[in-house]
Coordinates of C-alpha atoms in Angstrom, one line a residue:
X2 CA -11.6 -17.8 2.0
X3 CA -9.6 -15.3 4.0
X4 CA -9.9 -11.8 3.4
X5 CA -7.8 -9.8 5.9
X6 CA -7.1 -6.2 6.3
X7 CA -3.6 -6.1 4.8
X8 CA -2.9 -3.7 2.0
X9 CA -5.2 -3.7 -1.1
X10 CA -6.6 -6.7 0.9
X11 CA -10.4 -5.8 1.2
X12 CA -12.9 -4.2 3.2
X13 CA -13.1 -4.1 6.9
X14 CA -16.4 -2.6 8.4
X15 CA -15.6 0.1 11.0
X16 CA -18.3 1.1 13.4
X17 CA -19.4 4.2 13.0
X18 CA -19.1 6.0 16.6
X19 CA -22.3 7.8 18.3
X20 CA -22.2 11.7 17.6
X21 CA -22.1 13.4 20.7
X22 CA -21.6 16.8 20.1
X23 CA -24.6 17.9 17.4
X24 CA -25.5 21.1 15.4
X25 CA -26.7 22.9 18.0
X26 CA -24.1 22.6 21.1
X27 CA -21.3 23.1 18.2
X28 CA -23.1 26.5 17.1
X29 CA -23.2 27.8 21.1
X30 CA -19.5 26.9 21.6
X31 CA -18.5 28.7 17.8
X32 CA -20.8 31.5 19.1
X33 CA -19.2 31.5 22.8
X34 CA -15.8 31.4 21.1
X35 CA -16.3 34.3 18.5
X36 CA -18.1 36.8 21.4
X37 CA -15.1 36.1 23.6
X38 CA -12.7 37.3 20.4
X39 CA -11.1 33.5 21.0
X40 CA -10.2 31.8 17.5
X41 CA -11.4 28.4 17.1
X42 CA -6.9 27.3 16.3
X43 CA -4.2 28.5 17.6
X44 CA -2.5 28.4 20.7
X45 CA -5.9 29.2 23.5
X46 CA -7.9 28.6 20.5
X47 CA -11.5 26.8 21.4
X48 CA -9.7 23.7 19.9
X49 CA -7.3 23.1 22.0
X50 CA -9.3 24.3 25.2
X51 CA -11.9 22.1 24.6
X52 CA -8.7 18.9 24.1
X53 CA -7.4 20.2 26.9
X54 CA -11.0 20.0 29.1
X55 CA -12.1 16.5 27.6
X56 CA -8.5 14.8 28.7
X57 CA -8.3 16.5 32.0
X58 CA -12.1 15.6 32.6
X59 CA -11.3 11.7 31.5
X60 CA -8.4 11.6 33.5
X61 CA -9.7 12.7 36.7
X62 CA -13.3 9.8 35.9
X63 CA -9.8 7.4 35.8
X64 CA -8.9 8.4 39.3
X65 CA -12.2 8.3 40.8
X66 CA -12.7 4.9 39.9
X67 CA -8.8 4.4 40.9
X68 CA -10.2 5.4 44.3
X69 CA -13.1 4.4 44.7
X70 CA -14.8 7.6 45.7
X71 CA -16.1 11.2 44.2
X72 CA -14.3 14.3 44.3
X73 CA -14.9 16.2 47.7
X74 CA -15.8 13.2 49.2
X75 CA -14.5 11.7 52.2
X76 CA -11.7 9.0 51.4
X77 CA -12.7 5.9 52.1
X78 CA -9.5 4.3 52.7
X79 CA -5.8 5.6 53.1
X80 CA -5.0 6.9 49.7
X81 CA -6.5 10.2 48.2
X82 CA -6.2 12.6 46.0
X83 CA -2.8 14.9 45.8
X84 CA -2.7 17.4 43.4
X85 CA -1.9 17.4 39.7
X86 CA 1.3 17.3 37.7
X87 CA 1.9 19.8 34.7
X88 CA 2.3 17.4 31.5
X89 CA 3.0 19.0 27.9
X90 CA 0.7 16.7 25.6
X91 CA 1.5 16.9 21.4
X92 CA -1.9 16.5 20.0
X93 CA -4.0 16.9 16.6
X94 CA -5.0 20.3 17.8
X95 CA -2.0 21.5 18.5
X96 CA 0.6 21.2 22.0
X97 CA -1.7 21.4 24.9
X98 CA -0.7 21.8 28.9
X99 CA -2.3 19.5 31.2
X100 CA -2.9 19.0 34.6
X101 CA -2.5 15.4 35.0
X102 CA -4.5 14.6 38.6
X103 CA -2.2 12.3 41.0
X104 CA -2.6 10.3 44.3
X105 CA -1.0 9.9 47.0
X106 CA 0.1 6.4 46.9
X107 CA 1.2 6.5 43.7
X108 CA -0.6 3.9 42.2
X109 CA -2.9 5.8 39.7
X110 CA -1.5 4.7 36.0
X111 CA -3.8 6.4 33.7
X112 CA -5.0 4.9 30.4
X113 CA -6.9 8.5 28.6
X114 CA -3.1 10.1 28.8
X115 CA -0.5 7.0 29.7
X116 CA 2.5 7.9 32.2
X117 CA 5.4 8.9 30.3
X118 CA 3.4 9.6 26.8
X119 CA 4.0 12.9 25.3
X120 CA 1.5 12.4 22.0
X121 CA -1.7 11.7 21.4
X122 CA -1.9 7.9 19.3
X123 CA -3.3 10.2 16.6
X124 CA 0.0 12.6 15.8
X125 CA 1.3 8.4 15.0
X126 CA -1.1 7.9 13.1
X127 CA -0.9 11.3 11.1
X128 CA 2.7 11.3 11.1
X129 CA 2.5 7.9 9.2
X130 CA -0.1 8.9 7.0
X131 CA 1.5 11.9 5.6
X132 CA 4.6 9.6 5.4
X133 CA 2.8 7.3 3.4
X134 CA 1.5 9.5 0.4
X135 CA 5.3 10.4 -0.4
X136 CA 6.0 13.6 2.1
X137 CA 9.7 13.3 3.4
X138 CA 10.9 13.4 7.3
X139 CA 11.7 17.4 6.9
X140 CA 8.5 18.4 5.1
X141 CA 6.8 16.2 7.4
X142 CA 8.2 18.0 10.5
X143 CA 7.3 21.6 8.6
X144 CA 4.0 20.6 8.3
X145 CA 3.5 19.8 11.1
X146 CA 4.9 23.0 12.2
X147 CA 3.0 25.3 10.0
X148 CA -0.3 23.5 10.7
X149 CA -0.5 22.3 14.0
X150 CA 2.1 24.7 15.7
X151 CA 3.8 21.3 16.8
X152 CA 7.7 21.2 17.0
X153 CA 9.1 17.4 16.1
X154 CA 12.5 16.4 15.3
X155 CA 12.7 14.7 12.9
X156 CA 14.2 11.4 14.7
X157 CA 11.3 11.4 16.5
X158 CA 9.4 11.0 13.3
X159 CA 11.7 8.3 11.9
X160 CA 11.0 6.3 15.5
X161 CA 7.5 7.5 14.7
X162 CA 7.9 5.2 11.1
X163 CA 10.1 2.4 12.1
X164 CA 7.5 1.3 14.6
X165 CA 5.7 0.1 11.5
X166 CA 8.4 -2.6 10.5
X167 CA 7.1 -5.2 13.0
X168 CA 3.6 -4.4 11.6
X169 CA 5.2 -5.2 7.7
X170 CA 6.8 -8.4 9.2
X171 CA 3.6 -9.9 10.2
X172 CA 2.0 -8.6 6.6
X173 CA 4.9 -10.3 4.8
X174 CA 4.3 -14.0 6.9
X175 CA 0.3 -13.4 6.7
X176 CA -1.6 -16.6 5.9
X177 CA -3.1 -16.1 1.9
X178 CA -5.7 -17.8 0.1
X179 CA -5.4 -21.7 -1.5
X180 CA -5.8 -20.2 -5.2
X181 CA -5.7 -17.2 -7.0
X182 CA -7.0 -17.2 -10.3
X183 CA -3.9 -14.3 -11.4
X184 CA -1.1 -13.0 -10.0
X185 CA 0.9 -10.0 -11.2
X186 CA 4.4 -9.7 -10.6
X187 CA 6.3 -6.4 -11.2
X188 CA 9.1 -4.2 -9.7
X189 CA 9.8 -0.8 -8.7
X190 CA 13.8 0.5 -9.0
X191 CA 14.6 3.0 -6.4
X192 CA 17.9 3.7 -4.8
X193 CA 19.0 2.3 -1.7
X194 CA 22.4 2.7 0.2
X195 CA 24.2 -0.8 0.3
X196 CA 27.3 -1.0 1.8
X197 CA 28.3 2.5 1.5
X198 CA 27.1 2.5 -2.2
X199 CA 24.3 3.8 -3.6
X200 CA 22.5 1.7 -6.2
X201 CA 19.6 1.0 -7.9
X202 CA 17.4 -2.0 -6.3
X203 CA 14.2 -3.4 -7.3
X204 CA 11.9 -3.7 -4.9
X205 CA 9.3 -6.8 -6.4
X206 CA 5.8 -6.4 -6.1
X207 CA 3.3 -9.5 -5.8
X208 CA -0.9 -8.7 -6.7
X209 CA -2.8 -11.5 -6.3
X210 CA -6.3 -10.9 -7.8
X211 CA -8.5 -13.5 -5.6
X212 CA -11.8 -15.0 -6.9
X213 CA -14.1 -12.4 -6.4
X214 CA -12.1 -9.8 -8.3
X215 CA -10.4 -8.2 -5.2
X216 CA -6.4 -6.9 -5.8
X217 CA -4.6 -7.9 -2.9
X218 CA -0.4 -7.0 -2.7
X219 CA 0.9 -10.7 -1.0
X220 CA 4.4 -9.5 -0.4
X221 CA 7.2 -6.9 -1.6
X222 CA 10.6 -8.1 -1.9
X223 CA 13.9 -6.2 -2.5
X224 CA 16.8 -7.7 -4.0
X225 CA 19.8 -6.6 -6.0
X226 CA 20.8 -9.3 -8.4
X227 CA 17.6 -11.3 -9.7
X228 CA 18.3 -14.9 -11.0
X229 CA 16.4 -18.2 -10.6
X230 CA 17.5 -18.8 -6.5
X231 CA 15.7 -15.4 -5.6
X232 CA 12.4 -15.8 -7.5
X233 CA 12.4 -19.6 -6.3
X234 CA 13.1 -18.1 -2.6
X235 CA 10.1 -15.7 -3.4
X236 CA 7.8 -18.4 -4.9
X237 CA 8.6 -21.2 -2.2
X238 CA 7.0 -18.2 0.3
X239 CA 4.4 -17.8 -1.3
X240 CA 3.4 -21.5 -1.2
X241 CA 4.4 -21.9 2.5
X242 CA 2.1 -19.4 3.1
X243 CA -1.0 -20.9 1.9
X244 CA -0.9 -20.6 -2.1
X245 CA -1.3 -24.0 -3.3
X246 CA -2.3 -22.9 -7.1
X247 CA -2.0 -20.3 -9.5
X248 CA -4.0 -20.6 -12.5
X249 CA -2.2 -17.3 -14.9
X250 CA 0.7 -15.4 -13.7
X251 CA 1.3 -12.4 -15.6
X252 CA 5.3 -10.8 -15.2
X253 CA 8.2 -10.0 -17.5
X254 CA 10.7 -12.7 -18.6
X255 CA 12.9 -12.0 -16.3
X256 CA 16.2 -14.8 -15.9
X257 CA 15.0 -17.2 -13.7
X258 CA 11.1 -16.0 -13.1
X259 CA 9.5 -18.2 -15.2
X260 CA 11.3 -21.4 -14.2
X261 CA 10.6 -20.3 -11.2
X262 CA 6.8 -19.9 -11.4
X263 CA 6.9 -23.9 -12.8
X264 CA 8.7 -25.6 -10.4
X265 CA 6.5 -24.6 -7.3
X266 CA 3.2 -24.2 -10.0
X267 CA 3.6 -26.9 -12.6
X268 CA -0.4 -26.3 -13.7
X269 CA 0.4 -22.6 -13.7
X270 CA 0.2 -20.8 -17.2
X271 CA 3.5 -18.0 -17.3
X272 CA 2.1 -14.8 -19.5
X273 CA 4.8 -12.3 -20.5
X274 CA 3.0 -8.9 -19.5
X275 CA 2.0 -7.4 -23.0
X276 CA 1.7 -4.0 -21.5
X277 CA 5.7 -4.3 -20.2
X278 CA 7.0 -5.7 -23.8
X279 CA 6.0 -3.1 -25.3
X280 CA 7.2 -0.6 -23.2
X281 CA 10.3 -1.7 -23.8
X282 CA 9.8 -2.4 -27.6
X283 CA 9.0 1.5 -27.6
X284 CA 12.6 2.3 -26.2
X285 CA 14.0 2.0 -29.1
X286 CA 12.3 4.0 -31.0
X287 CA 12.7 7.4 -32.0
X288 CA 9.8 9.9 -30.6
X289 CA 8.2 11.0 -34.7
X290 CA 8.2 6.7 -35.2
X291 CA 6.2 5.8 -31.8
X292 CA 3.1 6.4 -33.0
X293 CA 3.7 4.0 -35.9
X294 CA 5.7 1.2 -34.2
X295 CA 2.7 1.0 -31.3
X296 CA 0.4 0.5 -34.1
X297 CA 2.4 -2.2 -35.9
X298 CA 2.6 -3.7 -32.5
X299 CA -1.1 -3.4 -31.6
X300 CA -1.5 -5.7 -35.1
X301 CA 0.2 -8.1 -33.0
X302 CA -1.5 -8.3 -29.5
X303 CA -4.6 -7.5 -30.7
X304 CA -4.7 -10.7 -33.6
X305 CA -7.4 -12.9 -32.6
X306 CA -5.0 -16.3 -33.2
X307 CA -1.5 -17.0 -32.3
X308 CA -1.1 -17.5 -36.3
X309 CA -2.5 -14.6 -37.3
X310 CA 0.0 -12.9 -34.8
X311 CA 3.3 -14.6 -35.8
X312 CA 2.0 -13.2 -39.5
X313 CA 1.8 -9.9 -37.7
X314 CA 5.2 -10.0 -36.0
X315 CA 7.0 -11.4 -39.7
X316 CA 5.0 -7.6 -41.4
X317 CA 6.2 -5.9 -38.8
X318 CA 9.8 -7.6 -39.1
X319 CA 9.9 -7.1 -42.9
X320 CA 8.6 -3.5 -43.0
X321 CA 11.0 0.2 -42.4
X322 CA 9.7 0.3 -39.1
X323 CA 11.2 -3.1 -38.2
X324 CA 14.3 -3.3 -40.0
X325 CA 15.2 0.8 -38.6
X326 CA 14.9 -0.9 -35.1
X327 CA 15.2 -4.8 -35.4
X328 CA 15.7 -5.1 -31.2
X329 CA 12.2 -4.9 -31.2
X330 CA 11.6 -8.1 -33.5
X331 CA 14.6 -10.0 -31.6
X332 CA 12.7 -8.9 -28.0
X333 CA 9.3 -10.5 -29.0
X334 CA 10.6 -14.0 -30.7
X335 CA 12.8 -13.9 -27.3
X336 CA 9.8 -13.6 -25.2
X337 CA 7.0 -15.4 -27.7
X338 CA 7.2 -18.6 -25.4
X339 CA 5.2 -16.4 -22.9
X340 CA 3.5 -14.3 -25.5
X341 CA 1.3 -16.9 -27.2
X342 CA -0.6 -18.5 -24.0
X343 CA -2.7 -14.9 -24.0
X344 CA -4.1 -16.3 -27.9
X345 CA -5.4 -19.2 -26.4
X346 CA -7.8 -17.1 -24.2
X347 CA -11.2 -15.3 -24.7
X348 CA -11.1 -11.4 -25.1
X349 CA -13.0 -11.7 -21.5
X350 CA -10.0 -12.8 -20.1
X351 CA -7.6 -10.9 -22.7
X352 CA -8.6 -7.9 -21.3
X353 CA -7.8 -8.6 -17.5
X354 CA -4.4 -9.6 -18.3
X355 CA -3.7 -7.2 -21.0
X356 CA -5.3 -3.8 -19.1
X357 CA -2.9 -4.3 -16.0
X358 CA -4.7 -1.6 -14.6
X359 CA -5.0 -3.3 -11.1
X360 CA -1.1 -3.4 -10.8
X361 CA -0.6 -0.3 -12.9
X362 CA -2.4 2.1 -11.1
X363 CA -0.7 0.5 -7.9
X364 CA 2.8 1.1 -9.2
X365 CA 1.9 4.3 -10.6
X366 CA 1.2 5.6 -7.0
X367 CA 4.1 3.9 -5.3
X368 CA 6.6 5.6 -7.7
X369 CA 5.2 8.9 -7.2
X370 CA 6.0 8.6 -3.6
X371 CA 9.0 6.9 -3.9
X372 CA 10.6 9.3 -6.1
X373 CA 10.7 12.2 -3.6
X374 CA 13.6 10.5 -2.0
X375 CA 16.7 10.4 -3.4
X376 CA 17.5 7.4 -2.2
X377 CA 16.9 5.2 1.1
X378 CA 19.2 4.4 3.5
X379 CA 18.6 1.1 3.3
X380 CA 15.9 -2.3 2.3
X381 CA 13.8 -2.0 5.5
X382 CA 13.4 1.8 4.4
X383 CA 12.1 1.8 1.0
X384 CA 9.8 -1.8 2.1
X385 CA 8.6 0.2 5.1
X386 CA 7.1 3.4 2.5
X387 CA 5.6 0.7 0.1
X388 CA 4.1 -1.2 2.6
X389 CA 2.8 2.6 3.9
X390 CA 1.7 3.5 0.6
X391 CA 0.0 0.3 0.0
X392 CA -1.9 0.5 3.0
X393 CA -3.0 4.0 2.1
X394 CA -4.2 3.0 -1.3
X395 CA -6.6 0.6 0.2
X396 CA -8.0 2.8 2.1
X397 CA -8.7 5.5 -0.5
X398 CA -10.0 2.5 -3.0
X399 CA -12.1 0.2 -1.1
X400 CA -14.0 -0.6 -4.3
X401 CA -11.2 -3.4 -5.2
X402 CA -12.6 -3.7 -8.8
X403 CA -15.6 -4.8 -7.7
X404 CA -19.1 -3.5 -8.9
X405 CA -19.8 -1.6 -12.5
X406 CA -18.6 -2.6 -15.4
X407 CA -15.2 -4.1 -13.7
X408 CA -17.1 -6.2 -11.6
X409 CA -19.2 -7.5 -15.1
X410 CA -16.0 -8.1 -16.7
X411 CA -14.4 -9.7 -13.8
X412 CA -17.3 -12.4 -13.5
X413 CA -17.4 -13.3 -17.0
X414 CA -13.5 -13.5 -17.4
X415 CA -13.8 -16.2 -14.0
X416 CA -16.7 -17.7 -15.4
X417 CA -14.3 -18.4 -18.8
X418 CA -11.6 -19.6 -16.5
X419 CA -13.0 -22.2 -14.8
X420 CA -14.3 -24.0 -18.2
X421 CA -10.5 -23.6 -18.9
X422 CA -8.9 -24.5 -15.7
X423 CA -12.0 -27.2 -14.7
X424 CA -11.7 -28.4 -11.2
X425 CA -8.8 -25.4 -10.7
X426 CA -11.0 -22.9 -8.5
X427 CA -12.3 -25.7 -6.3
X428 CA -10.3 -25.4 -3.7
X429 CA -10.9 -21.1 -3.3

C-alpha cells in the first residue's frame, strides 16, 4: 500500500539531528552575552552574531575545499583567495551582514549562502507556514516586521507562496491506493474573483480513509457550477490515479454526484451524509424549535431498521414540528434513496460514517483560515491555502485516528466491512 507524505497522508520519520551545542556551552555564551550588556535578539544581538559567525565560517570550509588548500597557506595553483563581498542575508534571526569570501578566478559558487540568494530556505518555509494557518500577506509582512525586525514586501511573500503551486500540481496527479474502504466528499464556499466578478465557488474536498484508519485529502477541486460532467471529471481522476474500488462513499446529494460515484464505482454503496441533512433540515427552523426538531430527527438516524425509521420520519411528518416546517420532511423522502443504505450497517460502522469527525474537523480548520480573506483573486489562490492548510494539519495531527479508542473502533468497523464487502479489501 502506498503511504506518501501528502497532506493528512501519514507519517514520515524525520531523523532527529545530533545536538551540538549542549547545556553547558549555551549557559557560557548566555553568560558571555549578558556580562557584555549584549541581548540575546535584536539587531547585534548574540542571535544574530552567532548566524552571522556559523555562515561566514561554512562559507569560507566551501572555499577551502574550492581551493584546495588552508587559509595562510601557500596556493597551490593559480587561483587564491581575494577578499570578501558584503552580502545582506534575511534570516530567522533577523537581517544579518555577511562577508561572503571570493576568489580570484571566480569560480567559487557556494552552497551554505548560494550566489544571488538573499534569504535563508527557512524565512520560505516560515513565510508559508504562517500563510498556512490563515494569516494574510499584510499581517504576514507585520509579523515578520515586529518579530524578526525583517522588512518584506509583500510581492515577495506572494512569490514566496506561488512557488508552492508546482508542489500542489504533483499532490493533485499523486499515485493513490487500489481501495479505500470510505471516502468523504464535501465542499468549502469561499469567494473567488472570476472574470472581474466576485462569486462564491466551492472548492470540493476528497478524504479517503485507507485501510488502516489513516485520513488522507486525494484532491481539492474548485468549480462554479456543479452537475453530473464535473463530478464524473473528478471521479474519472480519481480512478486514473490508482482508485480501482470504493466500498462506502459518504457526500450530500448533490445533482449529478451520485450518478457519478456509480458509473466509475458500480459496487460502490452512495450514503447521503446524515451529519449534512440535517444541517440543512435545521435551517428551517426557528432558534426556540431546534432543540425539538434535532430530537424528532435523532428518532430517525438513530432507529436501528430502515422500517423503524420511515415510521420515525411519517411521526415526525404528522406532528406541529413537521407540518410548521414541512421542507424538512420533503428534504429527507428527497434524499432517503441514500439515507437507508446507513440501516443496513452495524452501529460499528454507523458511527464512522455518521461522526464525520475525520472530515469535519478538517473543514472546520480550513474555513477558519479561509475566512480571513475576503475573497481570492482567483482558483489557484484559494487551492494553493487549502493545500497549505492541509499540509499543516498533518503535521500538527500525525495520530491519523489511529490508536485509543479510534483506532478500536476503526478495526472493528473494517473487520464488519469486509464480512459485508467479502473479497472487497483484497486488493488494499
Amino acid at each position: 500500500m502506498l503511504h506518501d507524505t501528502s497532506p493528512m497522508g501519514g507519517e514520515q520519520e524525520e531523523d532527529v539531528p545530533a545536538l551540538l551545542v549542549d547545556d553547558a556551552l549555551a549557559d557560557e555564551l548566555i553568560a558571555r552575552a549578558e556580562a557584555e550588556g549584549i541581548e540575546l535578539l535584536g539587531p547585534g544581538g548574540l542571535l544574530r552574531q552567532m548566524t552571522k559567525a556559523v555562515l561566514e565560517r561554512a562559507l569560507n570550509e566551501e572555499l577551502t575545499g574550492h581551493l584546495g588548500y588552508e587559509r595562510h597557506e601557500r596556493a597551490g595553483g593559480g587561483n587564491a583567495r581575494n577578499g570578501t563581498t558584503p552580502k545582506r542575508l534575511i534570516t530567522e534571526a533577523g537581517t544579518v551582514e555577511l562577508d561572503v569570501p571570493r576568489d580570484r578566478a571566480g569560480t567559487f559558487a557556494p552552497q551554505i549562502v548560494r550566489k544571488g540568494q538573499r534569504r535563508l530556505d527557512g524565512i520560505d518555509k516560515l513565510v508559508i507556514s504562517l500563510y498556512a494557518r490563515g494569516m494574510t500577506v499584510r499581517d504576514i509582512q507585520a509579523h515578520l516586521r515586529e518579530i524578526y525586525e525583517v522588512d518584506v514586501s509583500p510581492d515577495l511573500i506572494s512569490r514566496i507562496t506561488d512557488a508552492v503551486l508546482e508542489e500542489v500540481k504533483e499532490w493533485q496527479a499523486r499515485p493513490l491506493d487500489t481501495v479505500y474502504p470510505v471516502i468523504f466528499l464535501d465542499a468549502i464556499v469561499c469567494k473567488v474573483r472570476d472574470n472581474g466578478t466576485v462569486r462564491n465557488k466551492a472548492a470540493h474536498l476528497a478524504v479517503g480513509v485507507d485501510v488502516d484508519g489513516r485520513k488522507e485529502v486525494l484532491g481539492i477541486w474548485v468549480e462554479t457550477v456543479e452537475g453530473a460532467k464535473f463530478w464524473l471529471r473528478v471521479m474519472n481522476e480519481l480512478k486514473a490515479r490508482g482508485v480501482e474500488d470504493v466500498l462506502v462513499v459518504v457526500c450530500d446529494g448533490l445533482t449529478g454526484l451520485p450518478d457519478a460515484i456509480v458509473a466509475v464505482w458500480p459496487q460502490a454503496t452512495v450514503q447521503t451524509c446524515i451529519v449534512h441533512l440535517t444541517r440543512a433540515s435545521l435551517r428551517w427552523v426557528n432558534y426556540k424549535d431546534r432543540k425539538k426538531v434535532a430530537s424528532q430527527l435523532r428518532g430517525i438516524y438513530a432507529a436501528a431498521t430502515e422500517q423503524a425509521a420511515a415510521d420515525a420520519l411519517d411521526a415526525f411528518a404528522e406532528s406541529d414540528l413537521g407540518r410548521a416546517y414541512p421542507a424538512i420532511e420533503r428534504s429527507w423522502r428527497a434524499a432517503w434513496e441514500q439515507v437507508i443504505p446507513f440501516f443496513a450497517f452495524p452501529p460499528e460502522i454507523r458511527k464512522v460514517l455518521y461522526t464525520t469527525n475525520m472530515i469535519e474537523s478538517i473543514n472546520y480548520q480550513l474555513r477558519k483560515i479561509s475566512k480571513t480573506r475576503g475573497h481570492f483573486p482567483n482558483d489557484d489562490a484559494l487551492i494553493k491555502l487549502l493545500y497549505l492548510g492541509c499540509r499543516e494539519i498533518g503535521r500538527t495531527n500525525r495520530s491519523n485516528g489511529r490508536g485509543g479508542r479510534n483506532g478500536y473502533i476503526w478495526k472493528t468497523a473494517l473487520n464488519q466491512l469486509e464480512i459485508m464487502y467479502p473479497d472487497r479489501l483484497r486488493l488494499a
